[in-house]
């Protein structure tokens, strides 16, 4: 697995990381974070269960982010 | 898998499939629809490339409902559709093959994706398109998994 960024950031002064790369798809990114906020802020699942499953998924997929 | 194609006229082809899964969370569905439609309408990568990657993902997962959908404005030949089902990418051009090779590894071999494979997509379509494609492929993967977990008959 690569340990260095695979793309240049959208602006030369940005740090090349996951967050800056999402700047390439601004409309989609904004829509995603609106969705994500709704998921986390409301619903019938308790926040700690959501967080537990999120962390478990990160371990399973080996996602350090 | 059943090859009988269904055509969906919405902006993104999967909305009819996914909407029932969100029945208990209509406010979440509205936001998801906006997000998912943007993958198809934002324009960083062509709908044809998105469609071939979506169908290949459906074939990898054996997700029949996803496979039977067709994006209305994307024409694929019978040979191309057959190639997407079997995973033989010779029918496609160089950069489409690069997109398909990323798709192939995404669901179960994401750590095996190489720098060269990402660069190949970037070289063909640009940096914004590479990010758009990888985002879309991630949610094609999600869509198939959701359908198969929540509606077991979706598997073949």
XYZ file of N, CA and C in Angstrom:
663
model
N 0.859 -1.194 0.000
C 0.000 0.000 0.000
C 0.890 1.237 0.000
N 0.521 2.219 -0.796
C 1.294 3.446 -0.868
C 1.212 4.198 0.449
N 2.303 4.853 0.798
C 2.299 5.667 2.013
C 2.500 7.133 1.679
N 2.515 7.453 0.392
C 2.626 8.845 -0.016
C 1.406 9.208 -0.852
N 1.033 10.491 -0.830
C -0.146 10.892 -1.607
C 0.028 10.555 -3.081
N -1.079 10.112 -3.681
C -1.021 9.688 -5.076
C -1.407 10.765 -6.056
N -1.927 11.862 -5.561
C -2.357 12.947 -6.434
C -1.788 14.257 -5.920
N -1.719 15.231 -6.810
C -1.388 16.585 -6.375
C -2.666 17.220 -5.835
N -2.550 18.131 -4.869
C -3.757 18.785 -4.361
C -4.313 19.764 -5.381
N -5.574 20.124 -5.249
C -6.192 21.020 -6.228
C -5.567 22.417 -6.268
N -5.053 22.883 -5.139
C -4.357 24.172 -5.132
C -2.925 23.944 -4.657
N -1.964 24.648 -5.240
C -0.548 24.366 -4.929
C -0.192 24.535 -3.454
N -0.947 25.377 -2.750
C -0.592 25.622 -1.356
C -1.251 24.642 -0.398
N -2.111 23.764 -0.903
C -2.799 22.798 -0.032
C -1.893 21.626 0.293
N -2.091 21.063 1.449
C -1.396 19.824 1.811
C -2.032 18.678 1.035
N -1.225 17.843 0.398
C -1.823 16.729 -0.341
C -2.314 15.628 0.602
N -3.572 15.656 0.906
C -4.147 14.627 1.766
C -5.598 14.401 1.368
N -6.237 13.462 2.060
C -7.596 13.078 1.724
C -8.516 14.294 1.683
N -8.402 15.158 2.673
C -9.272 16.320 2.742
C -9.110 17.255 1.561
N -7.874 17.533 1.177
C -7.669 18.453 0.057
C -8.082 17.807 -1.256
N -7.885 16.514 -1.390
C -8.298 15.834 -2.631
C -9.807 15.949 -2.839
N -10.555 15.934 -1.756
C -12.012 16.081 -1.904
C -12.385 17.444 -2.484
N -11.458 18.372 -2.430
C -11.701 19.666 -3.040
C -11.877 19.601 -4.544
N -11.378 18.534 -5.157
C -11.579 18.362 -6.602
C -13.049 18.142 -6.944
N -13.797 17.605 -6.013
C -15.202 17.266 -6.282
C -16.081 18.001 -5.269
N -15.997 19.319 -5.307
C -16.627 20.145 -4.274
C -18.113 19.915 -4.100
N -18.838 19.810 -5.216
C -20.293 19.639 -5.127
C -20.631 18.317 -4.445
N -19.938 17.274 -4.850
C -20.183 15.953 -4.273
C -19.766 15.912 -2.810
N -18.637 16.543 -2.521
C -18.155 16.565 -1.135
C -19.143 17.269 -0.220
N -19.655 18.407 -0.662
C -20.637 19.137 0.148
C -21.871 18.287 0.389
N -22.334 17.613 -0.645
C -23.512 16.754 -0.498
C -23.221 15.593 0.443
N -22.011 15.044 0.358
C -21.675 13.930 1.241
C -21.663 14.367 2.699
N -21.062 15.505 2.976
C -20.984 15.920 4.373
C -22.346 16.328 4.928
N -23.233 16.793 4.076
C -24.605 17.039 4.499
C -25.291 15.718 4.880
N -25.072 14.705 4.067
C -25.589 13.369 4.346
C -24.994 12.814 5.637
N -23.699 12.938 5.755
C -22.975 12.371 6.898
C -23.429 13.022 8.199
N -23.621 14.334 8.138
C -24.082 15.046 9.335
C -25.469 14.570 9.749
N -26.339 14.388 8.783
C -27.680 13.892 9.088
C -27.602 12.513 9.727
N -26.770 11.651 9.200
C -26.632 10.305 9.751
C -26.182 10.351 11.219
N -25.195 11.181 11.502
C -24.642 11.203 12.848
C -25.534 11.930 13.842
N -26.248 12.949 13.373
C -26.984 13.790 14.320
C -28.370 13.254 14.660
N -28.922 12.415 13.809
C -30.286 11.921 14.059
C -30.370 10.427 13.786
N -31.498 9.850 14.133
C -31.722 8.428 13.901
C -31.928 7.689 15.205
N -32.212 6.397 15.099
C -32.566 5.605 16.273
C -31.365 4.924 16.913
N -30.259 4.859 16.210
C -29.088 4.208 16.794
C -28.387 5.161 17.751
N -27.935 4.666 18.895
C -27.195 5.537 19.817
C -25.835 5.906 19.231
N -25.354 7.104 19.546
C -24.079 7.553 18.990
C -22.916 6.619 19.299
N -22.929 6.025 20.501
C -21.785 5.170 20.834
C -21.777 3.904 19.977
N -22.934 3.425 19.591
C -22.980 2.259 18.707
C -22.477 2.620 17.313
N -22.880 3.786 16.834
C -22.385 4.238 15.535
C -20.860 4.356 15.569
N -20.345 4.937 16.649
C -18.898 5.129 16.745
C -18.170 3.797 16.842
N -18.723 2.875 17.599
C -18.099 1.561 17.740
C -18.014 0.865 16.384
N -19.096 0.898 15.647
C -19.082 0.229 14.340
C -18.176 0.968 13.359
N -18.123 2.279 13.466
C -17.222 3.034 12.600
C -15.777 2.624 12.861
N -15.394 2.549 14.129
C -14.025 2.190 14.473
C -13.714 0.749 14.077
N -14.679 -0.129 14.272
C -14.464 -1.523 13.907
C -14.260 -1.643 12.398
N -15.058 -0.932 11.647
C -14.899 -0.943 10.196
C -13.532 -0.399 9.790
N -13.064 0.625 10.486
C -11.745 1.171 10.170
C -10.656 0.130 10.425
N -10.803 -0.646 11.477
C -9.812 -1.696 11.750
C -9.868 -2.795 10.703
N -11.091 -3.177 10.340
C -11.239 -4.264 9.362
C -10.632 -3.870 8.024
N -10.866 -2.622 7.607
C -10.356 -2.173 6.312
C -8.945 -1.607 6.407
N -8.416 -1.576 7.634
C -7.058 -1.062 7.862
C -6.946 0.379 7.380
N -7.903 1.182 7.790
C -7.934 2.579 7.396
C -7.481 3.444 8.557
N -6.287 3.940 8.488
C -5.761 4.774 9.553
C -6.459 6.111 9.655
N -7.041 6.564 8.555
C -7.709 7.867 8.537
C -8.880 7.870 9.485
N -26.137 -14.652 -13.753
C -27.027 -13.534 -13.411
C -28.051 -13.297 -14.507
N -29.169 -12.758 -14.137
C -30.215 -12.427 -15.084
C -29.787 -11.221 -15.903
N -29.764 -11.323 -17.236
C -29.320 -10.204 -18.066
C -30.449 -9.353 -18.582
N -31.670 -9.605 -18.128
C -32.781 -8.767 -18.575
C -32.556 -7.370 -18.018
N -32.447 -6.395 -18.912
C -32.107 -5.052 -18.479
C -33.349 -4.263 -18.132
N -33.223 -3.459 -17.091
C -34.273 -2.520 -16.733
C -33.704 -1.125 -16.894
N -34.500 -0.205 -17.328
C -34.044 1.171 -17.515
C -34.710 2.060 -16.491
N -33.913 2.871 -15.863
C -34.434 3.787 -14.857
C -34.197 5.192 -15.365
N -35.199 6.026 -15.285
C -35.085 7.329 -15.902
C -34.547 8.397 -14.957
N -34.308 8.059 -13.688
C -33.785 9.064 -12.785
C -32.358 9.455 -13.162
N -31.884 10.515 -12.527
C -30.542 10.999 -12.791
C -29.497 9.918 -12.560
N -29.616 9.236 -11.473
C -28.730 8.110 -11.224
C -29.570 6.848 -11.206
N -29.072 5.785 -11.786
C -29.919 4.606 -12.012
C -30.332 3.847 -10.765
N -29.620 4.053 -9.681
C -29.874 3.199 -8.532
C -30.934 3.737 -7.582
N -31.437 4.937 -7.846
C -32.338 5.515 -6.853
C -33.559 4.635 -6.626
N -34.076 4.021 -7.664
C -35.244 3.158 -7.483
C -34.900 1.939 -6.638
N -33.678 1.447 -6.755
C -33.280 0.281 -5.976
C -33.061 0.640 -4.513
N -32.471 1.770 -4.287
C -32.017 2.101 -2.936
C -33.109 2.750 -2.082
N -34.072 3.408 -2.719
C -35.054 4.161 -1.937
C -35.766 3.305 -0.892
N -36.185 2.075 -1.207
C -36.871 1.281 -0.168
C -36.010 1.014 1.065
N -34.698 0.986 0.872
C -33.814 0.716 2.012
C -33.824 1.874 3.000
N -34.212 3.047 2.538
C -34.213 4.240 3.377
C -35.614 4.583 3.877
N -36.538 3.659 3.790
C -37.926 3.976 4.109
C -38.084 4.538 5.518
N -37.250 4.051 6.435
C -37.383 4.503 7.822
C -36.696 5.843 8.062
N -35.942 6.331 7.087
C -35.189 7.578 7.276
C -35.336 8.461 6.044
N -36.518 9.004 5.799
C -36.724 9.806 4.575
C -35.813 11.021 4.483
N -35.472 11.608 5.635
C -34.599 12.788 5.580
C -33.185 12.377 5.194
N -32.807 11.185 5.580
C -31.491 10.661 5.177
C -31.510 10.323 3.688
N -32.627 9.778 3.218
C -32.766 9.429 1.809
C -32.627 10.652 0.914
N -33.256 11.741 1.293
C -33.175 12.970 0.484
C -31.722 13.396 0.316
N -30.999 13.354 1.376
C -29.595 13.771 1.328
C -28.746 12.754 0.561
N -29.052 11.486 0.758
C -28.295 10.478 0.027
C -28.544 10.607 -1.470
N -29.775 10.866 -1.840
C -30.109 11.007 -3.260
C -29.355 12.189 -3.874
N -29.296 13.292 -3.160
C -28.551 14.454 -3.649
C -27.083 14.101 -3.843
N -26.528 13.422 -2.848
C -25.120 13.024 -2.948
C -24.904 12.056 -4.103
N -25.714 11.008 -4.169
C -25.492 9.972 -5.167
C -25.711 10.515 -6.577
N -26.712 11.347 -6.750
C -26.940 11.964 -8.061
C -25.749 12.810 -8.491
N -25.108 13.468 -7.533
C -23.974 14.332 -7.885
C -22.830 13.531 -8.485
N -22.704 12.277 -8.099
C -21.650 11.432 -8.691
C -21.837 11.336 -10.203
N -23.100 11.335 -10.641
C -23.439 11.160 -12.049
C -23.570 12.468 -12.808
N -23.807 13.565 -12.100
C -24.102 14.820 -12.779
C -23.003 15.870 -12.660
N -22.065 15.698 -11.748
C -21.063 16.751 -11.538
C -20.152 16.925 -12.738
N -19.982 15.882 -13.515
C -19.308 16.042 -14.798
C -17.802 15.868 -14.794
N -17.214 15.468 -13.658
C -15.754 15.314 -13.690
C -15.328 14.084 -14.489
N -16.209 13.090 -14.553
C -15.886 11.876 -15.311
C -17.137 11.450 -16.071
N -16.936 10.840 -17.219
C -18.071 10.562 -18.094
C -19.007 9.517 -17.501
N -20.252 9.613 -17.876
C -21.253 8.650 -17.415
C -20.961 7.261 -17.978
N -20.338 7.192 -19.101
C -19.983 5.888 -19.668
C -18.975 5.183 -18.760
N -17.939 5.903 -18.326
C -16.943 5.282 -17.448
C -17.592 4.893 -16.127
N -18.430 5.759 -15.593
C -19.138 5.408 -14.361
C -19.986 4.160 -14.558
N -20.679 4.087 -15.669
C -21.578 2.968 -15.909
C -20.828 1.649 -16.031
N -19.722 1.639 -16.766
C -19.004 0.371 -16.899
C -18.425 -0.060 -15.552
N -17.992 0.877 -14.755
C -17.482 0.521 -13.427
C -18.612 0.061 -12.508
N -19.755 0.692 -12.609
C -20.908 0.274 -11.800
C -21.314 -1.164 -12.145
N -21.382 -1.445 -13.433
C -21.787 -2.790 -13.840
C -20.738 -3.834 -13.461
N -19.465 -3.471 -13.579
C -18.441 -4.441 -13.173
C -18.546 -4.716 -11.679
N -18.798 -3.685 -10.891
C -18.955 -3.882 -9.456
C -20.143 -4.805 -9.175
N -21.245 -4.614 -9.901
C -22.410 -5.483 -9.733
C -22.063 -6.926 -10.067
N -21.264 -7.114 -11.105
C -20.855 -8.469 -11.486
C -19.954 -9.094 -10.431
N -19.033 -8.323 -9.896
C -18.134 -8.836 -8.849
C -18.945 -9.334 -7.659
N -19.941 -8.561 -7.261
C -20.752 -8.918 -6.102
C -21.864 -9.909 -6.432
N -22.100 -10.170 -7.710
C -23.229 -11.026 -8.068
C -24.553 -10.393 -7.687
N -24.633 -9.072 -7.804
C -25.828 -8.336 -7.391
C -26.741 -8.159 -8.612
N -27.726 -9.014 -8.701
C -28.578 -9.045 -9.890
C -29.384 -7.778 -10.095
N -30.029 -7.193 -9.080
C -30.794 -5.958 -9.330
C -29.910 -4.829 -9.863
N -28.729 -4.691 -9.311
C -27.809 -3.652 -9.780
C -27.372 -3.959 -11.213
N -27.121 -5.210 -11.493
C -26.677 -5.614 -12.836
C -27.763 -5.339 -13.877
N -29.003 -5.572 -13.525
C -30.078 -5.437 -14.511
C -30.399 -3.982 -14.844
N -29.989 -3.062 -13.993
C -30.208 -1.649 -14.298
C -29.295 -1.192 -15.420
N -29.789 -0.243 -16.238
C -28.954 0.395 -17.234
C -29.168 1.901 -17.165
N -28.080 2.654 -17.222
C -28.167 4.115 -17.280
C -28.648 4.481 -18.670
N -29.746 5.224 -18.795
C -30.403 5.388 -20.095
C -29.533 5.981 -21.195
N -28.680 6.922 -20.891
C -27.950 7.614 -21.953
C -26.568 7.035 -22.199
N -26.307 5.865 -21.689
C -25.025 5.198 -21.929
C -25.285 3.944 -22.751
N -24.728 3.918 -23.968
C -24.916 2.750 -24.818
C -23.720 1.822 -24.684
N -23.979 0.587 -24.363
C -22.934 -0.437 -24.319
C -23.317 -1.561 -25.275
N -22.348 -2.043 -26.008
C -22.615 -3.153 -26.923
C -22.804 -4.443 -26.129
N -23.383 -5.441 -26.778
C -23.535 -6.744 -26.135
C -22.177 -7.318 -25.750
N -21.173 -7.079 -26.595
C -19.829 -7.576 -26.289
C -19.270 -6.894 -25.041
N -19.517 -5.597 -24.923
C -19.028 -4.866 -23.746
C -19.737 -5.351 -22.479
N -21.042 -5.546 -22.571
C -21.780 -6.030 -21.408
C -21.285 -7.419 -21.007
N -21.083 -8.268 -21.982
C -20.556 -9.595 -21.683
C -19.185 -9.534 -21.048
N -18.351 -8.624 -21.525
C -17.001 -8.470 -20.979
C -17.049 -7.985 -19.535
N -18.000 -7.128 -19.225
C -18.122 -6.641 -17.846
C -18.573 -7.761 -16.923
N -19.361 -8.669 -17.426
C -19.810 -9.781 -16.594
C -18.665 -10.748 -16.308
N -17.801 -10.975 -17.291
C -16.732 -11.963 -17.120
C -15.433 -11.369 -16.579
N -15.262 -10.051 -16.677
C -14.035 -9.440 -16.195
C -12.916 -9.416 -17.222
N -13.274 -9.604 -18.484
C -12.301 -9.503 -19.569
C -12.417 -8.097 -20.165
N -11.402 -7.267 -19.941
C -11.543 -5.849 -20.276
C -11.011 -5.474 -21.654
N -10.702 -6.455 -22.474
C -10.115 -6.166 -23.784
C -11.035 -5.345 -24.684
N -12.345 -5.371 -24.420
C -13.299 -4.629 -25.243
C -13.185 -3.117 -25.057
N -12.490 -2.701 -24.025
C -12.510 -1.289 -23.652
C -11.199 -0.604 -24.009
N -11.224 0.717 -24.106
C -9.997 1.422 -24.449
C -9.059 1.464 -23.248
N -7.873 1.959 -23.491
C -6.786 1.901 -22.508
C -7.204 2.517 -21.169
N -7.785 3.694 -21.222
C -8.106 4.375 -19.960
C -9.347 3.790 -19.297
N -10.272 3.287 -20.101
C -11.412 2.593 -19.500
C -10.937 1.332 -18.786
N -9.956 0.651 -19.380
C -9.405 -0.517 -18.708
C -8.748 -0.124 -17.391
N -8.088 1.017 -17.359
C -7.477 1.485 -16.111
C -8.549 1.706 -15.042
N -9.667 2.303 -15.427
C -10.770 2.524 -14.487
C -11.335 1.198 -14.002
N -11.466 0.248 -14.911
C -12.007 -1.058 -14.542
C -11.046 -1.834 -13.643
N -9.759 -1.656 -13.865
C -8.788 -2.364 -13.022
C -8.813 -1.833 -11.584
N -9.055 -0.552 -11.427
C -9.249 -0.013 -10.072
C -10.528 -0.589 -9.457
N -11.583 -0.616 -10.251
C -12.853 -1.150 -9.773
C -12.699 -2.606 -9.335
N -11.937 -3.367 -10.098
C -11.764 -4.793 -9.826
C -11.193 -5.031 -8.437
N -10.254 -4.204 -8.048
C -9.578 -4.402 -6.768
C -10.305 -3.741 -5.602
N -11.166 -2.813 -5.890
C -11.705 -1.964 -4.831
C -12.417 -2.731 -3.729
N -13.341 -3.645 -4.042
C -14.126 -4.234 -2.955
C -13.351 -5.168 -2.036
N -12.390 -5.945 -2.543
C -11.747 -6.963 -1.719
C -10.226 -6.897 -1.711
N -9.649 -6.016 -2.526
C -8.192 -5.925 -2.599
C -7.751 -4.466 -2.622
N -8.391 -3.642 -1.814
C -8.108 -2.213 -1.935
C -6.672 -1.882 -1.554
N -6.071 -2.679 -0.672
C -4.674 -2.418 -0.311
C -3.712 -2.809 -1.430
N -4.196 -3.567 -2.405
C -3.331 -3.979 -3.518
C -3.363 -2.996 -4.681
N -4.166 -1.957 -4.571
C -4.181 -0.935 -5.630
C -2.846 -0.210 -5.603
N -2.227 -0.095 -6.771
C -0.884 0.472 -6.840
C -0.912 1.947 -7.233
N 0.215 2.609 -6.985
C 0.362 3.999 -7.420
C 0.180 4.092 -8.938
N 0.750 3.117 -9.654
C 0.671 3.141 -11.118
C -0.770 3.025 -11.600
N -1.569 2.253 -10.912
C -2.970 2.078 -11.323
C -3.772 3.362 -11.119
N -3.519 4.048 -10.045
C -4.197 5.332 -9.837
C -3.690 6.356 -10.852
N -2.376 6.338 -11.091
C -1.791 7.287 -12.051
C -2.354 7.065 -13.445
N -2.606 5.817 -13.783
C -3.139 5.532 -15.116
C -4.490 6.214 -15.310
N -5.315 6.206 -14.295
C -6.614 6.883 -14.388
C -6.411 8.397 -14.420
N -5.487 8.877 -13.608
C -5.225 10.315 -13.598
C -4.680 10.779 -14.942
N -3.776 9.991 -15.530
C -3.212 10.335 -16.835
C -4.294 10.401 -17.904
N -5.273 9.504 -17.808
C -6.299 9.442 -18.840
C -7.388 10.486 -18.695
N -7.745 10.775 -17.444
C -8.932 11.589 -17.235
C -8.703 12.840 -16.398
N -7.540 12.939 -15.752
C -7.269 14.097 -14.916
C -7.438 13.800 -13.437
N -6.915 14.687 -12.611
C -6.937 14.463 -11.160
C -8.353 14.509 -10.601
N -9.133 15.485 -11.029
C -10.508 15.585 -10.516
C -11.308 14.341 -10.871
N -11.109 13.852 -12.093
C -11.815 12.654 -12.512
C -11.390 11.434 -11.710
N -10.105 11.361 -11.367
C -9.629 10.228 -10.568
C -10.312 10.220 -9.209
N -10.410 11.378 -8.590
C -11.085 11.466 -7.288
C -12.570 11.143 -7.443
N -13.190 11.690 -8.483
C -14.616 11.417 -8.718
C -14.863 9.938 -8.954
N -13.991 9.312 -9.742
C -14.172 7.892 -10.039
C -14.031 7.042 -8.785
N -12.983 7.290 -8.010
C -12.769 6.492 -6.805
C -13.912 6.674 -5.811
N -14.428 7.877 -5.715
C -15.581 8.114 -4.838
C -16.794 7.341 -5.337
N -17.040 7.424 -6.639
C -18.195 6.724 -7.209
C -18.056 5.212 -7.032
N -16.881 4.682 -7.305
C -16.668 3.234 -7.183
C -16.911 2.785 -5.741
N -16.472 3.597 -4.785
C -16.722 3.257 -3.378
C -18.214 3.110 -3.117
N -19.008 3.987 -3.697
C -20.443 3.908 -3.428
C -21.165 2.915 -4.317
N -20.583 2.540 -5.435
C -21.120 1.400 -6.175
C -20.932 0.137 -5.334
N -19.780 0.047 -4.692
C -19.500 -1.077 -3.793
C -20.502 -1.081 -2.634
N -20.698 0.081 -2.029
C -21.655 0.209 -0.919
C -23.051 -0.218 -1.360
N -23.472 0.254 -2.514
C -24.820 -0.028 -2.995
C -25.050 -1.527 -3.133
N -24.102 -2.219 -3.714
C -24.236 -3.670 -3.869
C -24.283 -4.352 -2.504
N -23.418 -3.944 -1.605
C -23.384 -4.578 -0.279
C -24.681 -4.329 0.476
N -25.183 -3.092 0.438
C -26.460 -2.791 1.103
C -27.567 -3.708 0.601
N -27.666 -3.766 -0.728
C -28.749 -4.546 -1.302
C -28.643 -6.010 -0.894
N -27.441 -6.524 -0.861
C -27.290 -7.942 -0.570
C -27.512 -8.255 0.905
N -27.165 -7.318 1.779
C -27.378 -7.551 3.209
C -28.853 -7.346 3.568
N -29.458 -6.312 2.995
C -30.813 -5.956 3.411
C -31.901 -6.672 2.615
N -31.548 -7.146 1.435
C -32.513 -7.894 0.620
C -31.798 -9.117 0.063
N -31.690 -10.204 0.839
C -30.867 -11.352 0.444
C -31.164 -11.899 -0.928
N -32.366 -11.721 -1.436
C -32.676 -12.219 -2.770
C -31.952 -11.449 -3.852
N -31.267 -10.349 -3.473
C -30.510 -9.555 -4.441
C -29.276 -10.291 -4.936
N -28.862 -11.326 -4.192
C -27.682 -12.092 -4.604
C -28.083 -13.172 -5.582
N -27.169 -13.539 -6.454
C -27.422 -14.637 -7.383
C -26.466 -15.798 -7.095
